[in-house]
Amino acid sequence: MIKKEFQLAYIDTAYRFAELSKAKRLKVGAIAVKESRIISIGYNGTPSGWDNECEEHQFAYDVRDTYYEDGWGYDSDTNRYTRLATKPEVLHAETNCIAKLAKSAESGEGAAMFCTHSPCIDCAKLIYQSGFIELYYSEVYRDRAGLNFLEQCSIDVYEVDCAR
């Protein structure tokens, strides 16, 4: 386990990189650390060379009470329900971090990943497959499926309280 003062510094660094995301709904950052060195960074966004718009408006038929609970809002200009939805091509912060790591001479083998938010199940599978042995996160994302998977894989998982 990494010392608490370094945990806070690395989580803070992940939040700093998250600020670079162009996402409107949720900015997420991730960094990979090995032997006290940051070896890769990532934040959620589109692939290199693509436009930086991470979300698009989805429209629904005018069925007011049906969609209100799920992030849908009524747009009086169009008289329709709309919500911001993440585009399918957007890469999660953890995926971006691992992809950048794969392009370098470094390896995730034996490294720790620090994330602003806990990983989804797909990112958790990549974290495991890339050889990471520890995951530190600050906020829970939607559900615990990714965390549960990592714990089943004997990855040490730590929640870092950084008072944000």
PDB file of C-alpha atoms in Angstrom:
ATOM      1  CA  MET A   1       0.000   0.000   0.000  1.00  0.00           C
ATOM      2  CA  ILE A   2       1.241   3.452  -0.950  1.00  0.00           C
ATOM      3  CA  LYS A   3       1.658   6.013   1.860  1.00  0.00           C
ATOM      4  CA  LYS A   4      -1.416   8.176   2.494  1.00  0.00           C
ATOM      5  CA  GLU A   5       0.353  11.450   1.621  1.00  0.00           C
ATOM      6  CA  PHE A   6       1.333  10.048  -1.774  1.00  0.00           C
ATOM      7  CA  GLN A   7      -2.146   8.603  -2.320  1.00  0.00           C
ATOM      8  CA  LEU A   8      -3.566  12.106  -1.897  1.00  0.00           C
ATOM      9  CA  ALA A   9      -0.962  13.618  -4.224  1.00  0.00           C
ATOM     10  CA  TYR A  10      -1.614  11.035  -6.949  1.00  0.00           C
ATOM     11  CA  ILE A  11      -5.421  11.325  -6.655  1.00  0.00           C
ATOM     12  CA  ASP A  12      -5.061  15.101  -6.801  1.00  0.00           C
ATOM     13  CA  THR A  13      -2.977  14.663  -9.968  1.00  0.00           C
ATOM     14  CA  ALA A  14      -5.697  12.448 -11.478  1.00  0.00           C
ATOM     15  CA  TYR A  15      -8.243  15.201 -10.763  1.00  0.00           C
ATOM     16  CA  ARG A  16      -5.932  17.755 -12.382  1.00  0.00           C
ATOM     17  CA  PHE A  17      -5.762  15.676 -15.573  1.00  0.00           C
ATOM     18  CA  ALA A  18      -9.547  15.133 -15.449  1.00  0.00           C
ATOM     19  CA  GLU A  19      -9.914  18.899 -15.882  1.00  0.00           C
ATOM     20  CA  LEU A  20      -8.433  18.499 -19.387  1.00  0.00           C
ATOM     21  CA  SER A  21     -11.451  16.438 -20.479  1.00  0.00           C
ATOM     22  CA  LYS A  22     -13.937  18.206 -22.735  1.00  0.00           C
ATOM     23  CA  ALA A  23     -16.806  16.138 -21.289  1.00  0.00           C
ATOM     24  CA  LYS A  24     -19.733  18.140 -19.955  1.00  0.00           C
ATOM     25  CA  ARG A  25     -21.415  15.488 -17.801  1.00  0.00           C
ATOM     26  CA  LEU A  26     -18.437  13.981 -15.967  1.00  0.00           C
ATOM     27  CA  LYS A  27     -14.697  14.600 -16.170  1.00  0.00           C
ATOM     28  CA  VAL A  28     -12.625  11.573 -15.157  1.00  0.00           C
ATOM     29  CA  GLY A  29      -8.860  11.273 -14.775  1.00  0.00           C
ATOM     30  CA  ALA A  30      -6.492   8.339 -14.276  1.00  0.00           C
ATOM     31  CA  ILE A  31      -2.761   7.970 -13.738  1.00  0.00           C
ATOM     32  CA  ALA A  32      -0.505   4.932 -13.598  1.00  0.00           C
ATOM     33  CA  VAL A  33       2.240   4.887 -10.977  1.00  0.00           C
ATOM     34  CA  LYS A  34       5.167   2.495 -10.756  1.00  0.00           C
ATOM     35  CA  GLU A  35       8.123   2.702  -8.385  1.00  0.00           C
ATOM     36  CA  SER A  36       7.003   6.189  -7.253  1.00  0.00           C
ATOM     37  CA  ARG A  37       6.909   7.485 -10.852  1.00  0.00           C
ATOM     38  CA  ILE A  38       3.908   8.518 -12.919  1.00  0.00           C
ATOM     39  CA  ILE A  39       4.269   6.379 -16.032  1.00  0.00           C
ATOM     40  CA  SER A  40       1.044   7.266 -17.840  1.00  0.00           C
ATOM     41  CA  ILE A  41      -1.954   9.565 -17.656  1.00  0.00           C
ATOM     42  CA  GLY A  42      -5.434   9.507 -19.114  1.00  0.00           C
ATOM     43  CA  TYR A  43      -8.720  11.364 -19.080  1.00  0.00           C
ATOM     44  CA  ASN A  44     -12.016  10.675 -20.778  1.00  0.00           C
ATOM     45  CA  GLY A  45     -12.255  11.982 -24.313  1.00  0.00           C
ATOM     46  CA  THR A  46     -12.426  11.183 -27.971  1.00  0.00           C
ATOM     47  CA  PRO A  47      -9.645   9.396 -29.889  1.00  0.00           C
ATOM     48  CA  SER A  48      -6.717  11.478 -31.166  1.00  0.00           C
ATOM     49  CA  GLY A  49      -7.650  13.512 -34.207  1.00  0.00           C
ATOM     50  CA  TRP A  50     -11.403  13.426 -33.539  1.00  0.00           C
ATOM     51  CA  ASP A  51     -13.464  16.420 -32.495  1.00  0.00           C
ATOM     52  CA  ASN A  52     -13.484  16.989 -28.751  1.00  0.00           C
ATOM     53  CA  GLU A  53     -17.246  16.739 -28.276  1.00  0.00           C
ATOM     54  CA  CYS A  54     -17.829  13.877 -25.845  1.00  0.00           C
ATOM     55  CA  GLU A  55     -21.617  14.034 -25.671  1.00  0.00           C
ATOM     56  CA  GLU A  56     -24.526  14.481 -28.012  1.00  0.00           C
ATOM     57  CA  HIS A  57     -28.163  15.352 -27.435  1.00  0.00           C
ATOM     58  CA  GLN A  58     -30.595  12.479 -27.570  1.00  0.00           C
ATOM     59  CA  PHE A  59     -34.223  13.306 -28.203  1.00  0.00           C
ATOM     60  CA  ALA A  60     -37.336  11.461 -27.071  1.00  0.00           C
ATOM     61  CA  TYR A  61     -40.990  11.730 -27.921  1.00  0.00           C
ATOM     62  CA  ASP A  62     -43.075  14.061 -25.796  1.00  0.00           C
ATOM     63  CA  VAL A  63     -43.999  11.636 -23.028  1.00  0.00           C
ATOM     64  CA  ARG A  64     -43.267  13.928 -20.098  1.00  0.00           C
ATOM     65  CA  ASP A  65     -43.500  11.680 -17.035  1.00  0.00           C
ATOM     66  CA  THR A  66     -41.790   8.668 -18.584  1.00  0.00           C
ATOM     67  CA  TYR A  67     -38.333  10.156 -19.082  1.00  0.00           C
ATOM     68  CA  TYR A  68     -38.034  12.739 -16.316  1.00  0.00           C
ATOM     69  CA  GLU A  69     -36.271  10.439 -13.832  1.00  0.00           C
ATOM     70  CA  ASP A  70     -33.458   9.211 -16.095  1.00  0.00           C
ATOM     71  CA  GLY A  71     -31.654  12.482 -16.774  1.00  0.00           C
ATOM     72  CA  TRP A  72     -34.109  13.593 -19.432  1.00  0.00           C
ATOM     73  CA  GLY A  73     -35.166  17.232 -19.416  1.00  0.00           C
ATOM     74  CA  TYR A  74     -37.914  18.961 -21.293  1.00  0.00           C
ATOM     75  CA  ASP A  75     -36.721  21.339 -24.015  1.00  0.00           C
ATOM     76  CA  SER A  76     -39.403  23.969 -24.521  1.00  0.00           C
ATOM     77  CA  ASP A  77     -37.806  25.138 -27.789  1.00  0.00           C
ATOM     78  CA  THR A  78     -38.315  21.780 -29.482  1.00  0.00           C
ATOM     79  CA  ASN A  79     -41.218  20.549 -27.301  1.00  0.00           C
ATOM     80  CA  ARG A  80     -39.298  17.303 -26.788  1.00  0.00           C
ATOM     81  CA  TYR A  81     -37.362  15.588 -24.073  1.00  0.00           C
ATOM     82  CA  THR A  82     -33.600  15.619 -24.433  1.00  0.00           C
ATOM     83  CA  ARG A  83     -30.530  14.498 -22.525  1.00  0.00           C
ATOM     84  CA  LEU A  84     -26.787  14.571 -23.003  1.00  0.00           C
ATOM     85  CA  ALA A  85     -25.486  11.107 -23.814  1.00  0.00           C
ATOM     86  CA  THR A  86     -21.858  10.058 -24.116  1.00  0.00           C
ATOM     87  CA  LYS A  87     -20.847   9.286 -27.692  1.00  0.00           C
ATOM     88  CA  PRO A  88     -19.877   5.644 -28.256  1.00  0.00           C
ATOM     89  CA  GLU A  89     -16.380   6.568 -29.476  1.00  0.00           C
ATOM     90  CA  VAL A  90     -15.401   8.270 -26.199  1.00  0.00           C
ATOM     91  CA  LEU A  91     -12.546   6.544 -24.376  1.00  0.00           C
ATOM     92  CA  HIS A  92     -12.696   6.252 -20.602  1.00  0.00           C
ATOM     93  CA  ALA A  93      -9.815   7.722 -18.612  1.00  0.00           C
ATOM     94  CA  GLU A  94      -8.498   4.298 -17.596  1.00  0.00           C
ATOM     95  CA  THR A  95      -8.582   3.056 -21.190  1.00  0.00           C
ATOM     96  CA  ASN A  96      -6.757   6.164 -22.371  1.00  0.00           C
ATOM     97  CA  CYS A  97      -4.136   5.728 -19.631  1.00  0.00           C
ATOM     98  CA  ILE A  98      -3.555   2.074 -20.551  1.00  0.00           C
ATOM     99  CA  ALA A  99      -3.465   2.837 -24.310  1.00  0.00           C
ATOM    100  CA  LYS A 100      -0.805   5.510 -23.760  1.00  0.00           C
ATOM    101  CA  LEU A 101       1.122   3.091 -21.558  1.00  0.00           C
ATOM    102  CA  ALA A 102       1.024   0.493 -24.328  1.00  0.00           C
ATOM    103  CA  LYS A 103       2.699   2.981 -26.698  1.00  0.00           C
ATOM    104  CA  SER A 104       5.581   3.529 -24.266  1.00  0.00           C
ATOM    105  CA  ALA A 105       8.468   1.388 -23.065  1.00  0.00           C
ATOM    106  CA  GLU A 106       6.740   1.068 -19.672  1.00  0.00           C
ATOM    107  CA  SER A 107       4.421  -1.689 -18.486  1.00  0.00           C
ATOM    108  CA  GLY A 108       1.459  -1.813 -16.132  1.00  0.00           C
ATOM    109  CA  GLU A 109       2.890  -4.979 -14.586  1.00  0.00           C
ATOM    110  CA  GLY A 110       3.103  -4.383 -10.825  1.00  0.00           C
ATOM    111  CA  ALA A 111       1.865  -0.786 -11.086  1.00  0.00           C
ATOM    112  CA  ALA A 112      -0.902   1.102  -9.294  1.00  0.00           C
ATOM    113  CA  MET A 113      -3.701   3.025 -10.983  1.00  0.00           C
ATOM    114  CA  PHE A 114      -5.198   6.158  -9.434  1.00  0.00           C
ATOM    115  CA  CYS A 115      -8.629   7.233 -10.697  1.00  0.00           C
ATOM    116  CA  THR A 116     -10.947  10.049  -9.798  1.00  0.00           C
ATOM    117  CA  HIS A 117     -13.855   7.574 -10.077  1.00  0.00           C
ATOM    118  CA  SER A 118     -14.069   3.825  -9.660  1.00  0.00           C
ATOM    119  CA  PRO A 119     -13.824   1.971 -12.984  1.00  0.00           C
ATOM    120  CA  CYS A 120     -16.663   0.462 -14.967  1.00  0.00           C
ATOM    121  CA  ILE A 121     -16.498  -3.283 -15.543  1.00  0.00           C
ATOM    122  CA  ASP A 122     -14.841  -2.909 -18.976  1.00  0.00           C
ATOM    123  CA  CYS A 123     -12.083  -0.668 -17.626  1.00  0.00           C
ATOM    124  CA  ALA A 124     -11.631  -2.999 -14.652  1.00  0.00           C
ATOM    125  CA  LYS A 125     -10.972  -5.881 -17.049  1.00  0.00           C
ATOM    126  CA  LEU A 126      -8.299  -3.809 -18.823  1.00  0.00           C
ATOM    127  CA  ILE A 127      -6.709  -2.827 -15.503  1.00  0.00           C
ATOM    128  CA  TYR A 128      -6.484  -6.475 -14.504  1.00  0.00           C
ATOM    129  CA  GLN A 129      -5.261  -7.661 -17.898  1.00  0.00           C
ATOM    130  CA  SER A 130      -2.565  -4.943 -17.956  1.00  0.00           C
ATOM    131  CA  GLY A 131      -0.956  -6.257 -14.768  1.00  0.00           C
ATOM    132  CA  PHE A 132      -1.905  -3.544 -12.288  1.00  0.00           C
ATOM    133  CA  ILE A 133      -1.828  -4.753  -8.680  1.00  0.00           C
ATOM    134  CA  GLU A 134      -3.509  -1.816  -6.932  1.00  0.00           C
ATOM    135  CA  LEU A 135      -6.341   0.584  -7.681  1.00  0.00           C
ATOM    136  CA  TYR A 136      -6.996   3.793  -5.776  1.00  0.00           C
ATOM    137  CA  TYR A 137     -10.149   5.822  -6.448  1.00  0.00           C
ATOM    138  CA  SER A 138     -11.973   8.741  -4.859  1.00  0.00           C
ATOM    139  CA  GLU A 139     -15.608   8.513  -5.990  1.00  0.00           C
ATOM    140  CA  VAL A 140     -17.870   5.558  -6.812  1.00  0.00           C
ATOM    141  CA  TYR A 141     -19.084   5.537 -10.422  1.00  0.00           C
ATOM    142  CA  ARG A 142     -22.672   4.318 -10.994  1.00  0.00           C
ATOM    143  CA  ASP A 143     -22.190   0.822  -9.605  1.00  0.00           C
ATOM    144  CA  ARG A 144     -19.595  -1.388  -7.970  1.00  0.00           C
ATOM    145  CA  ALA A 145     -19.283  -3.992 -10.739  1.00  0.00           C
ATOM    146  CA  GLY A 146     -15.765  -2.891 -11.709  1.00  0.00           C
ATOM    147  CA  LEU A 147     -14.619  -2.792  -8.087  1.00  0.00           C
ATOM    148  CA  ASN A 148     -16.131  -6.206  -7.390  1.00  0.00           C
ATOM    149  CA  PHE A 149     -14.363  -7.664 -10.428  1.00  0.00           C
ATOM    150  CA  LEU A 150     -10.971  -6.273  -9.361  1.00  0.00           C
ATOM    151  CA  GLU A 151     -11.421  -7.585  -5.824  1.00  0.00           C
ATOM    152  CA  GLN A 152     -12.283 -11.037  -7.245  1.00  0.00           C
ATOM    153  CA  CYS A 153      -9.025 -10.837  -9.216  1.00  0.00           C
ATOM    154  CA  SER A 154      -7.087 -10.131  -5.993  1.00  0.00           C
ATOM    155  CA  ILE A 155      -6.290  -6.554  -7.015  1.00  0.00           C
ATOM    156  CA  ASP A 156      -5.930  -4.391  -3.904  1.00  0.00           C
ATOM    157  CA  VAL A 157      -8.630  -1.708  -4.087  1.00  0.00           C
ATOM    158  CA  TYR A 158      -8.561   1.420  -1.919  1.00  0.00           C
ATOM    159  CA  GLU A 159     -10.969   4.321  -1.624  1.00  0.00           C
ATOM    160  CA  VAL A 160      -9.100   7.576  -1.017  1.00  0.00           C
ATOM    161  CA  ASP A 161     -10.956  10.262   0.893  1.00  0.00           C
ATOM    162  CA  CYS A 162      -9.599  13.512  -0.480  1.00  0.00           C
ATOM    163  CA  ALA A 163     -12.429  15.767   0.765  1.00  0.00           C
ATOM    164  CA  ARG A 164     -13.620  17.049  -2.615  1.00  0.00           C
TER     165      ARG A 164
END
